[in-house]
Short mmCIF file of C-alpha atoms in Angstrom, two decimals:
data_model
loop_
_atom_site.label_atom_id
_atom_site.label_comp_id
_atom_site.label_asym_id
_atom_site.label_seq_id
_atom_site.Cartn_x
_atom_site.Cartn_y
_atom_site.Cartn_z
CA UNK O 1 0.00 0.00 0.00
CA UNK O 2 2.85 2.39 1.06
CA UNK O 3 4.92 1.79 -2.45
CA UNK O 4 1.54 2.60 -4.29
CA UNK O 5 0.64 5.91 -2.13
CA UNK O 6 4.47 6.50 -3.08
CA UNK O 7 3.76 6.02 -6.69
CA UNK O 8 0.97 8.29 -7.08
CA UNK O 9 2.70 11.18 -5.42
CA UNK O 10 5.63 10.86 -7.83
CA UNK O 11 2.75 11.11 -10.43
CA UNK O 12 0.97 13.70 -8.97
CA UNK O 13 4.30 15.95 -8.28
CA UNK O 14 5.61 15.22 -12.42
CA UNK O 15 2.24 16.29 -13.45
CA UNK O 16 2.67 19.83 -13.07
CA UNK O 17 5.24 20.01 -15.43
CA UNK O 18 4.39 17.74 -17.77
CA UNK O 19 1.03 19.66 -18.30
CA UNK O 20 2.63 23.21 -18.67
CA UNK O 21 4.88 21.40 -20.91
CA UNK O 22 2.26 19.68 -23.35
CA UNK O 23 -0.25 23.32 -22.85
CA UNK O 24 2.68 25.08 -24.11
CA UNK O 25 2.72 22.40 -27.19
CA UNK O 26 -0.34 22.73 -27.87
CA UNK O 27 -1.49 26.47 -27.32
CA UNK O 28 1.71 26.85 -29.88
CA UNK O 29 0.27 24.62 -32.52
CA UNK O 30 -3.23 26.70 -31.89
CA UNK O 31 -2.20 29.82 -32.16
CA UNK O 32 -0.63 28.88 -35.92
CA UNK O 33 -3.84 27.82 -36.94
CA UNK O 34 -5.74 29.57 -39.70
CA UNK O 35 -9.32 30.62 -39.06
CA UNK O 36 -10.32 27.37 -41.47
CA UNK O 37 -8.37 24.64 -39.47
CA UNK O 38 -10.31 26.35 -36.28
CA UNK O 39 -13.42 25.89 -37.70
CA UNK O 40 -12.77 22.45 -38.96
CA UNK O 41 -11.38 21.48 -35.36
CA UNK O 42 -14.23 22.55 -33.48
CA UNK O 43 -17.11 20.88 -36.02
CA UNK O 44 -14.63 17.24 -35.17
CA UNK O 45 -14.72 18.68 -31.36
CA UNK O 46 -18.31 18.66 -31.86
CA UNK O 47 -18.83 16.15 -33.42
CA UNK O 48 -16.70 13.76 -31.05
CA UNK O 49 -18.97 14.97 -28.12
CA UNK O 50 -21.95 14.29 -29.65
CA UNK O 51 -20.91 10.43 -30.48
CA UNK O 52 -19.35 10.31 -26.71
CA UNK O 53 -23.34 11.09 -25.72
CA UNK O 54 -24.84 8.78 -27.99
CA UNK O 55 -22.38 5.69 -26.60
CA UNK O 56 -23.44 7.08 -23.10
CA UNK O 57 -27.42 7.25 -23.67
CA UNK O 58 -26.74 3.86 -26.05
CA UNK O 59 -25.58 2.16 -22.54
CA UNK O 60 -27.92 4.11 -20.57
CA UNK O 61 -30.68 2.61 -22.44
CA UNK O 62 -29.45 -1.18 -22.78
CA UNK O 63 -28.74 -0.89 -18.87
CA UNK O 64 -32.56 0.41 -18.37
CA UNK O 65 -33.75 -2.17 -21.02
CA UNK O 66 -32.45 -4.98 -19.11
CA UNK O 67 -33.80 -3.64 -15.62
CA UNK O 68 -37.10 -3.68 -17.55
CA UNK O 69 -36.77 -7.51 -18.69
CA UNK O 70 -35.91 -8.24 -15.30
CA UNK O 71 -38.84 -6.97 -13.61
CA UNK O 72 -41.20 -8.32 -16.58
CA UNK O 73 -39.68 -11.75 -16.19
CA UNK O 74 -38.43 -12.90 -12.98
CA UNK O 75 -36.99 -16.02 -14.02
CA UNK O 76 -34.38 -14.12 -16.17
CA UNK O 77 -33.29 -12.31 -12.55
CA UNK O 78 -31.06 -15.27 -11.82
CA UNK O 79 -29.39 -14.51 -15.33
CA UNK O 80 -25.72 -12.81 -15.04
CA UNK O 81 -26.40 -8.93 -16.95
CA UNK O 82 -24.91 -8.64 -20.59
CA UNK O 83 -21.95 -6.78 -18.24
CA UNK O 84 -21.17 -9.91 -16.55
CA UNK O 85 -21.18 -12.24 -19.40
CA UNK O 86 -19.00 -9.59 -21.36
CA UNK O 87 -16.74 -9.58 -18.50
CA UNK O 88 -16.49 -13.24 -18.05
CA UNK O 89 -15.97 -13.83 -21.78
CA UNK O 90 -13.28 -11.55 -22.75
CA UNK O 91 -11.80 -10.12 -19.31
CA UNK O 92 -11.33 -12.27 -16.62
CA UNK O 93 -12.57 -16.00 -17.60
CA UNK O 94 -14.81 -17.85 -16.04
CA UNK O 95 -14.09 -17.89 -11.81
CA UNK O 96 -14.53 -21.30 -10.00
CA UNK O 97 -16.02 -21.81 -6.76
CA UNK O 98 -13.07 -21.61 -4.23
CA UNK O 99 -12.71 -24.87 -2.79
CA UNK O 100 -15.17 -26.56 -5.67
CA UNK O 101 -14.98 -29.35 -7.21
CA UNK O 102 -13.60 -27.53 -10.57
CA UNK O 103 -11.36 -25.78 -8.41
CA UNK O 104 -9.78 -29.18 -7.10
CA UNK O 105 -9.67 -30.96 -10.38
CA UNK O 106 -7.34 -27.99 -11.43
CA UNK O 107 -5.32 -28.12 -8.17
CA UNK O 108 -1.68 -29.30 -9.35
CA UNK O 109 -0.23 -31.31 -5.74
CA UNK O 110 3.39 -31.56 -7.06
CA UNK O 111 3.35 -27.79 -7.31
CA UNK O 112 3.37 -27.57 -3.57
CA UNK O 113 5.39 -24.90 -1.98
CA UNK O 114 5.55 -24.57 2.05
CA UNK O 115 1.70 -25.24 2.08
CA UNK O 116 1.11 -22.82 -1.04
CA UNK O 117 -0.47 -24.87 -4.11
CA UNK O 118 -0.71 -24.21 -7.81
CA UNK O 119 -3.48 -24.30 -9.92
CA UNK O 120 -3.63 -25.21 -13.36
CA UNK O 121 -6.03 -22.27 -14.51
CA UNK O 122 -5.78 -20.87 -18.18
CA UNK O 123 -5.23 -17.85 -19.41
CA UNK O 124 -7.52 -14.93 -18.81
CA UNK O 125 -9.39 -13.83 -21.89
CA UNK O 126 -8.25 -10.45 -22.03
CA UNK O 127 -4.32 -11.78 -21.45
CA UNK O 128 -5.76 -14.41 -24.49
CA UNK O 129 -6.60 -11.25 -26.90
CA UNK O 130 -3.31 -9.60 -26.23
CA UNK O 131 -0.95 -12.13 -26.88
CA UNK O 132 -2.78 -13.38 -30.57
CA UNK O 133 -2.70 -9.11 -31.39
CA UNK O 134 0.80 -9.28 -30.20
CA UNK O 135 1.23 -12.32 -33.31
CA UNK O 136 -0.87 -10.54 -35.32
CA UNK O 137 1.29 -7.00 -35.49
CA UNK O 138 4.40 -9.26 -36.01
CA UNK O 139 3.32 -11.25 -38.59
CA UNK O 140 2.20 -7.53 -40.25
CA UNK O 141 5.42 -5.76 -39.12
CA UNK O 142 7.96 -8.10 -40.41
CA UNK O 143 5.83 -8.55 -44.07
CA UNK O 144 5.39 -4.83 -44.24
CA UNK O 145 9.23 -3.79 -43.48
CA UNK O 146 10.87 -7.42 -44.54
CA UNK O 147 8.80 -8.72 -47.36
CA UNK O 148 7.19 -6.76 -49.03
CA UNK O 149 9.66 -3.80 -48.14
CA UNK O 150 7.17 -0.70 -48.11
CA UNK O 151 8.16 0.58 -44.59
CA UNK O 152 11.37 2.15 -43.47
CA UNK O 153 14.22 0.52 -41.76
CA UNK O 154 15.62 2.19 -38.96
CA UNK O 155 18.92 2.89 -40.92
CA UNK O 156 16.70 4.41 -43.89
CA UNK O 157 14.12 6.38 -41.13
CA UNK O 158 18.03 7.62 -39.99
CA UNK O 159 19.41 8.61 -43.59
CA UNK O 160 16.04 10.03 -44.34
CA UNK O 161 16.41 12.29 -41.44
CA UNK O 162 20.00 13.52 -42.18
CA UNK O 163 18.50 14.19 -45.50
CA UNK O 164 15.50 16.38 -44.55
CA UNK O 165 18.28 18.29 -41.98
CA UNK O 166 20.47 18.80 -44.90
CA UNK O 167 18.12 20.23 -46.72
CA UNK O 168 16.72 22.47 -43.70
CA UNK O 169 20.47 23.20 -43.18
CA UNK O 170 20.85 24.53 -46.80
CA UNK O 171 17.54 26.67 -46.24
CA UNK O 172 18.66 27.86 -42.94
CA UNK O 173 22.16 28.75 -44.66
CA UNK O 174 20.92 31.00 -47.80
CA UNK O 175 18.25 32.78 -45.17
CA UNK O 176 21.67 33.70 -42.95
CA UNK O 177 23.05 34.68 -46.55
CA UNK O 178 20.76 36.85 -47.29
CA UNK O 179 20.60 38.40 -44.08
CA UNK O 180 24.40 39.39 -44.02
CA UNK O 181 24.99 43.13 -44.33
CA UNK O 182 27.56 46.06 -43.18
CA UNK O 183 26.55 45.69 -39.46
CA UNK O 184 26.45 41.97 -39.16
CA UNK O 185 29.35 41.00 -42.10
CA UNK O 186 32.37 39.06 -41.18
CA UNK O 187 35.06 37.84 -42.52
CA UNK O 188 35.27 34.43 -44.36
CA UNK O 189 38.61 33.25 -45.03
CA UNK O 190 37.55 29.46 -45.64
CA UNK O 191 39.23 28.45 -49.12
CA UNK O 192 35.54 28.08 -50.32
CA UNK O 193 34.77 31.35 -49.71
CA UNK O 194 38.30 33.15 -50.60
CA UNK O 195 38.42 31.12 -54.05
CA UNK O 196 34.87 32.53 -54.75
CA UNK O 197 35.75 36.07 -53.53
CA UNK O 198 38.80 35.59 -56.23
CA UNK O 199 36.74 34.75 -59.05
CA UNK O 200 34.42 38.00 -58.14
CA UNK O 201 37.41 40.09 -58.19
CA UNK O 202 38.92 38.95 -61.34
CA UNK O 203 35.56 39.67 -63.34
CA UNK O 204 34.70 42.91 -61.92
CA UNK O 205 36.97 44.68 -59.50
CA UNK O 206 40.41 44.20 -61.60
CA UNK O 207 39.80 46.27 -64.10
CA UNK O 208 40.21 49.31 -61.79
CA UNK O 209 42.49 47.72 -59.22
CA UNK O 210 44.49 44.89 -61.00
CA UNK O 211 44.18 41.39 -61.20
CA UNK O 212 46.62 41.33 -58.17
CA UNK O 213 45.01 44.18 -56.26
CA UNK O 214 48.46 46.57 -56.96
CA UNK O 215 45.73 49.34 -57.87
CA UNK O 216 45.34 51.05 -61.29
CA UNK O 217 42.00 53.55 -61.67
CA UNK O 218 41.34 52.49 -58.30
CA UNK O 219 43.84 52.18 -55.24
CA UNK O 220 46.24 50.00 -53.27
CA UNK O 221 44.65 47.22 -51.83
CA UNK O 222 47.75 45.51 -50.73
CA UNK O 223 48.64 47.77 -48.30
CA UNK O 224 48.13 49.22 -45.14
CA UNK O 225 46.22 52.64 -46.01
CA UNK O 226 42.62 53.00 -47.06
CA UNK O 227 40.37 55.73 -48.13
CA UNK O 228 37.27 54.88 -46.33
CA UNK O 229 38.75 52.47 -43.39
CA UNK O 230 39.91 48.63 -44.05
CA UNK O 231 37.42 47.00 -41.54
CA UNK O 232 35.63 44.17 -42.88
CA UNK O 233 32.76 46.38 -42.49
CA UNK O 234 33.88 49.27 -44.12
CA UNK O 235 35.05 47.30 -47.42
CA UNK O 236 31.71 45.58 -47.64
CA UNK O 237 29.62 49.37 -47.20
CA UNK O 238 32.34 50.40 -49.95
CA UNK O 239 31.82 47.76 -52.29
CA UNK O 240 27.39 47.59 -51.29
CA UNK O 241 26.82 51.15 -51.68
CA UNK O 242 30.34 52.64 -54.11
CA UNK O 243 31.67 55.53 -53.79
CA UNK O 244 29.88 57.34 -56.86
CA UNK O 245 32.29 61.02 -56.26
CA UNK O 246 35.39 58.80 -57.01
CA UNK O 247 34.45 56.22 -59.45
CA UNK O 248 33.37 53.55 -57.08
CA UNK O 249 29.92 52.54 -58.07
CA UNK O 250 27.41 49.97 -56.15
CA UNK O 251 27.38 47.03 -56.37
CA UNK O 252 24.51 45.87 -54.36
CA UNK O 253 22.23 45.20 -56.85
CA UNK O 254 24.74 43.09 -58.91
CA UNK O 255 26.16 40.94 -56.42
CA UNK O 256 24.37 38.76 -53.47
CA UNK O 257 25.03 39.69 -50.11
CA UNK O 258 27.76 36.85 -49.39
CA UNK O 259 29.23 37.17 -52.80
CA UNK O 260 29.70 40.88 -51.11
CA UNK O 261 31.39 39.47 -47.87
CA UNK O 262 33.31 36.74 -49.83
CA UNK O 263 34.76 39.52 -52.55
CA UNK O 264 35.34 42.01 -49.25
CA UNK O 265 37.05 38.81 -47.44
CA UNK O 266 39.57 38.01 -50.31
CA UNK O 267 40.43 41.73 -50.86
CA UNK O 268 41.39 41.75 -47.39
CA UNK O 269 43.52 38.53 -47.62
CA UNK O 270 45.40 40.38 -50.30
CA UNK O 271 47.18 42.92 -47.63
CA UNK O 272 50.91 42.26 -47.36
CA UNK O 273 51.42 40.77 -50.77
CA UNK O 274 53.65 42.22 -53.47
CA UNK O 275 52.10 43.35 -56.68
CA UNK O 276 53.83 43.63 -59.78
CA UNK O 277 53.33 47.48 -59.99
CA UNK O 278 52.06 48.75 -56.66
CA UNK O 279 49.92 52.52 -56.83
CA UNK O 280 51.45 54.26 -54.56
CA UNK O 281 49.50 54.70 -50.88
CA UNK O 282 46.33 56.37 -50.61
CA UNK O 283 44.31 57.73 -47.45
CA UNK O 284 45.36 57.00 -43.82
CA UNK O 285 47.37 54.36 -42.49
CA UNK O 286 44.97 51.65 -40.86
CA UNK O 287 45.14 49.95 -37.31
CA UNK O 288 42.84 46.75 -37.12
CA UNK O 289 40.50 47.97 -34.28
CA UNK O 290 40.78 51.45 -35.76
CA UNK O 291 37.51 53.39 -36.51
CA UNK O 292 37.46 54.38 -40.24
CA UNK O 293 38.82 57.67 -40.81
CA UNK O 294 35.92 60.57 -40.67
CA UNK O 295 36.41 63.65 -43.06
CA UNK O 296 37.36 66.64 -41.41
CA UNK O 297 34.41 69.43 -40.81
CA UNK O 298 35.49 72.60 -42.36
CA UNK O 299 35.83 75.45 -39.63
CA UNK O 300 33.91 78.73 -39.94
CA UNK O 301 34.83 81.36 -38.32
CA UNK O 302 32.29 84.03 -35.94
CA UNK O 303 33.55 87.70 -37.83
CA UNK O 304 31.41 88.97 -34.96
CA UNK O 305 32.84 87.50 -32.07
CA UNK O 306 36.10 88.94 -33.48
CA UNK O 307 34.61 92.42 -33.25
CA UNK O 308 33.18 91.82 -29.89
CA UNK O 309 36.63 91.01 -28.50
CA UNK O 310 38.27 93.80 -30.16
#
């Protein structure tokens, strides 16, 4: 008695949190419901309830039926009710008088244990049912997987899987893609992404500042001084939006976002190489960690507060 008072407080105490775990579930899944699957849920809802009350009056009725029969018919009161026979026929067998003579034909005298004897009783109905479903779903299961090989393995449920997360993977990667801009950008110096950043450059940046970055219409990129900073972020705002005053134009409508970061990434792997013919430096010498260089704010001066001090 004590172990089963102990088991139901363990249940009682984990069902707490497995309820705010499976209302969280499910209020979720509601709430991304379209006013159609609402509808269509409560009609089943509906409809569900109104079988559960038909099944209820439907024994309600047989139960009130029988009490009717009964009184009509007295013999029929010795009679076990439909609930008894259903019981003895499926759930728990039929019971022998304890200490009957059925009861002693079944007692087994060489299974005699301190006093305690064995009797040779078969199985209950319901423990019958079970155990021919139990053979049932096997000889199913293994024809559906084994011979006739419509179901999944568990290795091909597995590859499946890695499948459906590669693809989610891939989808989840071009959403990050195309969410990469100046504040976020960073740089990518996988071989992947530096060989693709290459072939960008080649086809449209080295007309302007050489196929080895030595700078032609455009500057230096190989060495340490930049125009408009050498940040990661500052070459991929130069390259997005241009620099239409000096030649540079945009680019963002040509090139993807990470095509953007991968071209910005090789330019910056080019610093501290040797070009064949090297433009000489242009802008301010850059620091990593450095804020890009702002253009100095012409000075006016107050005529008036001259006169005031003279």
């Amino acid at each position: 008695m004590k172990k089963f008072l102990t088991s139901l407080a363990m249940i009682a105490l984990s069902l707490p949190a497995w309820a705010q775990t499976e209302e969280s579930n499910w209020y979720t899944d509601l709430q991304a419901m379209d006013s159609g699957q609402l509808t269509l849920l409560v009609i089943l809802g509906i409809v569900l309830f109104v079988i559960l009350v038909l099944l209820f009056l439907m024994v309600y009725l047989m139960s009130f039926m029988v009490t009717v029969f009964r009184k009509e018919n007295p013999e029929l009161a010795d009679e076990p009710s439909w609930w008894d026979s259903f019981k003895e026929r499926f759930v728990t067998g039929k019971m022998d008088e304890v200490g009957g003579k059925a009861e002693q034909e079944k007692l087994m005298t060489d299974h005699s244990y301190d006093g305690i004897t064995e009797l040779d009783n078969f199985m209950p109905p319901w423990l019958q049912w079970v155990f021919i479903l139990t053979i049932g779903f096997a000889i199913a299961y293994f024809t559906y997987y084994s011979v006739l090989g419509i179901g999944l393995t568990g290795v091909q449920e597995y590859e499946e899987s890695l499948k459906v997360e590669a693809i989610a993977a891939e989808a989840r990667k071009a959403n990050m893609a195309a969410s990469i801009d100046e504040t976020n950008v960073t740089v990518d110096d996988s071989g992947t992404a530096l060989a693709a950043g290459k072939s960008i450059f080649e086809a449209n940046c080295a007309a302007c500042h050489a196929q080895d970055g030595g700078g032609g219409v455009g500057p230096n990129l190989t060495d340490d001084y930049w125009l408009h900073g050498g940040d990661i972020k500052d070459v991929f705002t130069v390259i997005k939006y241009g620099v239409i005053s000096k030649g540079m134009v945009p680019w963002e409508d040509q090139l993807a976002p990470q095509e953007i970061q991968e071209v910005a990434s090789y330019i910056l792997s080019l610093k501290g190489t040797t070009p064949a013919n090297p433009k000489d430096p242009q802008g301010e010498l850059y620091a990593p960690g450095e804020a890009a260089p702002v253009e100095a704010v012409p000075t006016v001066t107050d005529s008036t507060a001259v006169v005031a001090a003279l």
